[in-house]
Amino acid sequence: RDKDIRQQYGRQFVDGIYTCWPLFVLLYRSTNIDDKLLILTLLTKTFIIDSRLLIAHEQFDHVSQMYLSLLIDKQLNLTFKTRLLDLLPFFASLDT
Protein backbone atom coordinates (compact mmCIF):
# COMPACT_ATOMS: atom_id res chain seq x y z
CA ARG A 1 0.00 0.00 0.00
CA ASP A 2 2.77 2.45 0.87
CA LYS A 3 4.43 1.81 -2.46
CA ASP A 4 1.20 2.58 -4.32
CA ILE A 5 0.78 5.84 -2.42
CA ARG A 6 4.38 6.87 -3.13
CA GLN A 7 3.96 6.13 -6.81
CA GLN A 8 0.63 7.90 -7.10
CA TYR A 9 1.29 11.01 -5.04
CA GLY A 10 5.01 10.95 -4.39
CA ARG A 11 6.10 12.66 -7.57
CA GLN A 12 3.61 15.52 -7.07
CA PHE A 13 4.67 15.92 -3.45
CA VAL A 14 8.39 15.97 -4.24
CA ASP A 15 7.83 18.39 -7.12
CA GLY A 16 6.02 20.71 -4.70
CA ILE A 17 8.87 20.52 -2.19
CA TYR A 18 11.48 21.31 -4.85
CA THR A 19 9.37 24.13 -6.28
CA CYS A 20 9.30 25.74 -2.83
CA TRP A 21 13.00 25.10 -2.19
CA PRO A 22 14.10 28.77 -2.47
CA LEU A 23 11.80 29.52 0.48
CA PHE A 24 13.96 27.27 2.66
CA VAL A 25 17.09 29.40 2.23
CA LEU A 26 16.73 30.89 5.71
CA LEU A 27 16.70 27.42 7.24
CA TYR A 28 19.92 26.13 5.72
CA ARG A 29 21.70 29.45 6.22
CA SER A 30 20.60 29.52 9.84
CA THR A 31 23.11 29.07 12.66
CA ASN A 32 20.69 26.67 14.34
CA ILE A 33 21.68 23.09 13.61
CA ASP A 34 18.08 21.94 14.06
CA ASP A 35 17.04 24.08 11.09
CA LYS A 36 19.78 22.54 8.98
CA LEU A 37 18.83 19.07 10.17
CA LEU A 38 15.25 19.74 9.09
CA ILE A 39 16.44 20.61 5.57
CA LEU A 40 18.69 17.54 5.43
CA THR A 41 15.85 15.30 6.56
CA LEU A 42 13.49 16.83 4.01
CA LEU A 43 16.00 16.30 1.21
CA THR A 44 16.62 12.72 2.31
CA LYS A 45 12.90 11.97 2.32
CA THR A 46 12.45 13.45 -1.16
CA PHE A 47 15.22 11.16 -2.43
CA ILE A 48 13.51 8.17 -0.84
CA ILE A 49 10.24 9.02 -2.57
CA ASP A 50 11.69 9.83 -6.01
CA SER A 51 15.42 10.29 -6.37
CA ARG A 52 15.29 10.94 -10.12
CA LEU A 53 13.00 13.95 -10.06
CA LEU A 54 15.60 16.45 -8.86
CA ILE A 55 17.90 15.93 -11.84
CA ALA A 56 15.50 17.55 -14.30
CA HIS A 57 13.82 19.93 -11.86
CA GLU A 58 14.23 23.70 -12.28
CA GLN A 59 15.42 23.96 -8.66
CA PHE A 60 18.30 21.53 -9.12
CA ASP A 61 20.90 24.31 -8.90
CA HIS A 62 19.41 25.68 -5.67
CA VAL A 63 19.31 22.25 -4.04
CA SER A 64 22.82 21.28 -5.12
CA GLN A 65 24.24 24.63 -3.94
CA MET A 66 22.54 24.14 -0.58
CA TYR A 67 24.05 20.66 -0.33
CA LEU A 68 27.53 21.96 -1.12
CA SER A 69 27.20 24.83 1.35
CA LEU A 70 26.25 22.40 4.12
CA LEU A 71 29.07 20.07 3.13
CA ILE A 72 31.71 22.78 3.56
CA ASP A 73 30.13 24.40 6.64
CA LYS A 74 32.82 24.20 9.34
CA GLN A 75 30.30 24.76 12.13
CA LEU A 76 28.50 21.45 11.59
CA ASN A 77 29.40 18.47 13.75
CA LEU A 78 30.62 15.08 12.56
CA THR A 79 27.26 13.40 13.09
CA PHE A 80 25.57 15.91 10.82
CA LYS A 81 28.32 15.62 8.20
CA THR A 82 27.97 11.83 8.24
CA ARG A 83 24.27 12.12 7.48
CA LEU A 84 25.05 14.64 4.78
CA LEU A 85 27.62 12.32 3.21
CA ASP A 86 24.98 9.59 3.00
CA LEU A 87 23.49 11.66 0.15
CA LEU A 88 26.79 12.13 -1.68
CA PRO A 89 26.38 9.06 -3.94
CA PHE A 90 23.24 10.63 -5.38
CA PHE A 91 25.00 13.86 -6.28
CA ALA A 92 28.24 12.14 -7.34
CA SER A 93 26.47 9.84 -9.80
CA LEU A 94 24.61 12.58 -11.66
CA ASP A 95 25.23 12.63 -15.38
CA THR A 96 24.21 16.15 -16.35
JSON list of C-alpha atoms in Angstrom, two decimals:
[
{"chain": "A", "resi": 1, "resn": "ARG", "atom": "CA", "xyz": [0.00, 0.00, 0.00]},
{"chain": "A", "resi": 2, "resn": "ASP", "atom": "CA", "xyz": [2.77, 2.45, 0.87]},
{"chain": "A", "resi": 3, "resn": "LYS", "atom": "CA", "xyz": [4.43, 1.81, -2.46]},
{"chain": "A", "resi": 4, "resn": "ASP", "atom": "CA", "xyz": [1.20, 2.58, -4.32]},
{"chain": "A", "resi": 5, "resn": "ILE", "atom": "CA", "xyz": [0.78, 5.84, -2.42]},
{"chain": "A", "resi": 6, "resn": "ARG", "atom": "CA", "xyz": [4.38, 6.87, -3.13]},
{"chain": "A", "resi": 7, "resn": "GLN", "atom": "CA", "xyz": [3.96, 6.13, -6.81]},
{"chain": "A", "resi": 8, "resn": "GLN", "atom": "CA", "xyz": [0.63, 7.90, -7.10]},
{"chain": "A", "resi": 9, "resn": "TYR", "atom": "CA", "xyz": [1.29, 11.01, -5.04]},
{"chain": "A", "resi": 10, "resn": "GLY", "atom": "CA", "xyz": [5.01, 10.95, -4.39]},
{"chain": "A", "resi": 11, "resn": "ARG", "atom": "CA", "xyz": [6.10, 12.66, -7.57]},
{"chain": "A", "resi": 12, "resn": "GLN", "atom": "CA", "xyz": [3.61, 15.52, -7.07]},
{"chain": "A", "resi": 13, "resn": "PHE", "atom": "CA", "xyz": [4.67, 15.92, -3.45]},
{"chain": "A", "resi": 14, "resn": "VAL", "atom": "CA", "xyz": [8.39, 15.97, -4.24]},
{"chain": "A", "resi": 15, "resn": "ASP", "atom": "CA", "xyz": [7.83, 18.39, -7.12]},
{"chain": "A", "resi": 16, "resn": "GLY", "atom": "CA", "xyz": [6.02, 20.71, -4.70]},
{"chain": "A", "resi": 17, "resn": "ILE", "atom": "CA", "xyz": [8.87, 20.52, -2.19]},
{"chain": "A", "resi": 18, "resn": "TYR", "atom": "CA", "xyz": [11.48, 21.31, -4.85]},
{"chain": "A", "resi": 19, "resn": "THR", "atom": "CA", "xyz": [9.37, 24.13, -6.28]},
{"chain": "A", "resi": 20, "resn": "CYS", "atom": "CA", "xyz": [9.30, 25.74, -2.83]},
{"chain": "A", "resi": 21, "resn": "TRP", "atom": "CA", "xyz": [13.00, 25.10, -2.19]},
{"chain": "A", "resi": 22, "resn": "PRO", "atom": "CA", "xyz": [14.10, 28.77, -2.47]},
{"chain": "A", "resi": 23, "resn": "LEU", "atom": "CA", "xyz": [11.80, 29.52, 0.48]},
{"chain": "A", "resi": 24, "resn": "PHE", "atom": "CA", "xyz": [13.96, 27.27, 2.66]},
{"chain": "A", "resi": 25, "resn": "VAL", "atom": "CA", "xyz": [17.09, 29.40, 2.23]},
{"chain": "A", "resi": 26, "resn": "LEU", "atom": "CA", "xyz": [16.73, 30.89, 5.71]},
{"chain": "A", "resi": 27, "resn": "LEU", "atom": "CA", "xyz": [16.70, 27.42, 7.24]},
{"chain": "A", "resi": 28, "resn": "TYR", "atom": "CA", "xyz": [19.92, 26.13, 5.72]},
{"chain": "A", "resi": 29, "resn": "ARG", "atom": "CA", "xyz": [21.70, 29.45, 6.22]},
{"chain": "A", "resi": 30, "resn": "SER", "atom": "CA", "xyz": [20.60, 29.52, 9.84]},
{"chain": "A", "resi": 31, "resn": "THR", "atom": "CA", "xyz": [23.11, 29.07, 12.66]},
{"chain": "A", "resi": 32, "resn": "ASN", "atom": "CA", "xyz": [20.69, 26.67, 14.34]},
{"chain": "A", "resi": 33, "resn": "ILE", "atom": "CA", "xyz": [21.68, 23.09, 13.61]},
{"chain": "A", "resi": 34, "resn": "ASP", "atom": "CA", "xyz": [18.08, 21.94, 14.06]},
{"chain": "A", "resi": 35, "resn": "ASP", "atom": "CA", "xyz": [17.04, 24.08, 11.09]},
{"chain": "A", "resi": 36, "resn": "LYS", "atom": "CA", "xyz": [19.78, 22.54, 8.98]},
{"chain": "A", "resi": 37, "resn": "LEU", "atom": "CA", "xyz": [18.83, 19.07, 10.17]},
{"chain": "A", "resi": 38, "resn": "LEU", "atom": "CA", "xyz": [15.25, 19.74, 9.09]},
{"chain": "A", "resi": 39, "resn": "ILE", "atom": "CA", "xyz": [16.44, 20.61, 5.57]},
{"chain": "A", "resi": 40, "resn": "LEU", "atom": "CA", "xyz": [18.69, 17.54, 5.43]},
{"chain": "A", "resi": 41, "resn": "THR", "atom": "CA", "xyz": [15.85, 15.30, 6.56]},
{"chain": "A", "resi": 42, "resn": "LEU", "atom": "CA", "xyz": [13.49, 16.83, 4.01]},
{"chain": "A", "resi": 43, "resn": "LEU", "atom": "CA", "xyz": [16.00, 16.30, 1.21]},
{"chain": "A", "resi": 44, "resn": "THR", "atom": "CA", "xyz": [16.62, 12.72, 2.31]},
{"chain": "A", "resi": 45, "resn": "LYS", "atom": "CA", "xyz": [12.90, 11.97, 2.32]},
{"chain": "A", "resi": 46, "resn": "THR", "atom": "CA", "xyz": [12.45, 13.45, -1.16]},
{"chain": "A", "resi": 47, "resn": "PHE", "atom": "CA", "xyz": [15.22, 11.16, -2.43]},
{"chain": "A", "resi": 48, "resn": "ILE", "atom": "CA", "xyz": [13.51, 8.17, -0.84]},
{"chain": "A", "resi": 49, "resn": "ILE", "atom": "CA", "xyz": [10.24, 9.02, -2.57]},
{"chain": "A", "resi": 50, "resn": "ASP", "atom": "CA", "xyz": [11.69, 9.83, -6.01]},
{"chain": "A", "resi": 51, "resn": "SER", "atom": "CA", "xyz": [15.42, 10.29, -6.37]},
{"chain": "A", "resi": 52, "resn": "ARG", "atom": "CA", "xyz": [15.29, 10.94, -10.12]},
{"chain": "A", "resi": 53, "resn": "LEU", "atom": "CA", "xyz": [13.00, 13.95, -10.06]},
{"chain": "A", "resi": 54, "resn": "LEU", "atom": "CA", "xyz": [15.60, 16.45, -8.86]},
{"chain": "A", "resi": 55, "resn": "ILE", "atom": "CA", "xyz": [17.90, 15.93, -11.84]},
{"chain": "A", "resi": 56, "resn": "ALA", "atom": "CA", "xyz": [15.50, 17.55, -14.30]},
{"chain": "A", "resi": 57, "resn": "HIS", "atom": "CA", "xyz": [13.82, 19.93, -11.86]},
{"chain": "A", "resi": 58, "resn": "GLU", "atom": "CA", "xyz": [14.23, 23.70, -12.28]},
{"chain": "A", "resi": 59, "resn": "GLN", "atom": "CA", "xyz": [15.42, 23.96, -8.66]},
{"chain": "A", "resi": 60, "resn": "PHE", "atom": "CA", "xyz": [18.30, 21.53, -9.12]},
{"chain": "A", "resi": 61, "resn": "ASP", "atom": "CA", "xyz": [20.90, 24.31, -8.90]},
{"chain": "A", "resi": 62, "resn": "HIS", "atom": "CA", "xyz": [19.41, 25.68, -5.67]},
{"chain": "A", "resi": 63, "resn": "VAL", "atom": "CA", "xyz": [19.31, 22.25, -4.04]},
{"chain": "A", "resi": 64, "resn": "SER", "atom": "CA", "xyz": [22.82, 21.28, -5.12]},
{"chain": "A", "resi": 65, "resn": "GLN", "atom": "CA", "xyz": [24.24, 24.63, -3.94]},
{"chain": "A", "resi": 66, "resn": "MET", "atom": "CA", "xyz": [22.54, 24.14, -0.58]},
{"chain": "A", "resi": 67, "resn": "TYR", "atom": "CA", "xyz": [24.05, 20.66, -0.33]},
{"chain": "A", "resi": 68, "resn": "LEU", "atom": "CA", "xyz": [27.53, 21.96, -1.12]},
{"chain": "A", "resi": 69, "resn": "SER", "atom": "CA", "xyz": [27.20, 24.83, 1.35]},
{"chain": "A", "resi": 70, "resn": "LEU", "atom": "CA", "xyz": [26.25, 22.40, 4.12]},
{"chain": "A", "resi": 71, "resn": "LEU", "atom": "CA", "xyz": [29.07, 20.07, 3.13]},
{"chain": "A", "resi": 72, "resn": "ILE", "atom": "CA", "xyz": [31.71, 22.78, 3.56]},
{"chain": "A", "resi": 73, "resn": "ASP", "atom": "CA", "xyz": [30.13, 24.40, 6.64]},
{"chain": "A", "resi": 74, "resn": "LYS", "atom": "CA", "xyz": [32.82, 24.20, 9.34]},
{"chain": "A", "resi": 75, "resn": "GLN", "atom": "CA", "xyz": [30.30, 24.76, 12.13]},
{"chain": "A", "resi": 76, "resn": "LEU", "atom": "CA", "xyz": [28.50, 21.45, 11.59]},
{"chain": "A", "resi": 77, "resn": "ASN", "atom": "CA", "xyz": [29.40, 18.47, 13.75]},
{"chain": "A", "resi": 78, "resn": "LEU", "atom": "CA", "xyz": [30.62, 15.08, 12.56]},
{"chain": "A", "resi": 79, "resn": "THR", "atom": "CA", "xyz": [27.26, 13.40, 13.09]},
{"chain": "A", "resi": 80, "resn": "PHE", "atom": "CA", "xyz": [25.57, 15.91, 10.82]},
{"chain": "A", "resi": 81, "resn": "LYS", "atom": "CA", "xyz": [28.32, 15.62, 8.20]},
{"chain": "A", "resi": 82, "resn": "THR", "atom": "CA", "xyz": [27.97, 11.83, 8.24]},
{"chain": "A", "resi": 83, "resn": "ARG", "atom": "CA", "xyz": [24.27, 12.12, 7.48]},
{"chain": "A", "resi": 84, "resn": "LEU", "atom": "CA", "xyz": [25.05, 14.64, 4.78]},
{"chain": "A", "resi": 85, "resn": "LEU", "atom": "CA", "xyz": [27.62, 12.32, 3.21]},
{"chain": "A", "resi": 86, "resn": "ASP", "atom": "CA", "xyz": [24.98, 9.59, 3.00]},
{"chain": "A", "resi": 87, "resn": "LEU", "atom": "CA", "xyz": [23.49, 11.66, 0.15]},
{"chain": "A", "resi": 88, "resn": "LEU", "atom": "CA", "xyz": [26.79, 12.13, -1.68]},
{"chain": "A", "resi": 89, "resn": "PRO", "atom": "CA", "xyz": [26.38, 9.06, -3.94]},
{"chain": "A", "resi": 90, "resn": "PHE", "atom": "CA", "xyz": [23.24, 10.63, -5.38]},
{"chain": "A", "resi": 91, "resn": "PHE", "atom": "CA", "xyz": [25.00, 13.86, -6.28]},
{"chain": "A", "resi": 92, "resn": "ALA", "atom": "CA", "xyz": [28.24, 12.14, -7.34]},
{"chain": "A", "resi": 93, "resn": "SER", "atom": "CA", "xyz": [26.47, 9.84, -9.80]},
{"chain": "A", "resi": 94, "resn": "LEU", "atom": "CA", "xyz": [24.61, 12.58, -11.66]},
{"chain": "A", "resi": 95, "resn": "ASP", "atom": "CA", "xyz": [25.23, 12.63, -15.38]},
{"chain": "A", "resi": 96, "resn": "THR", "atom": "CA", "xyz": [24.21, 16.15, -16.35]}
]
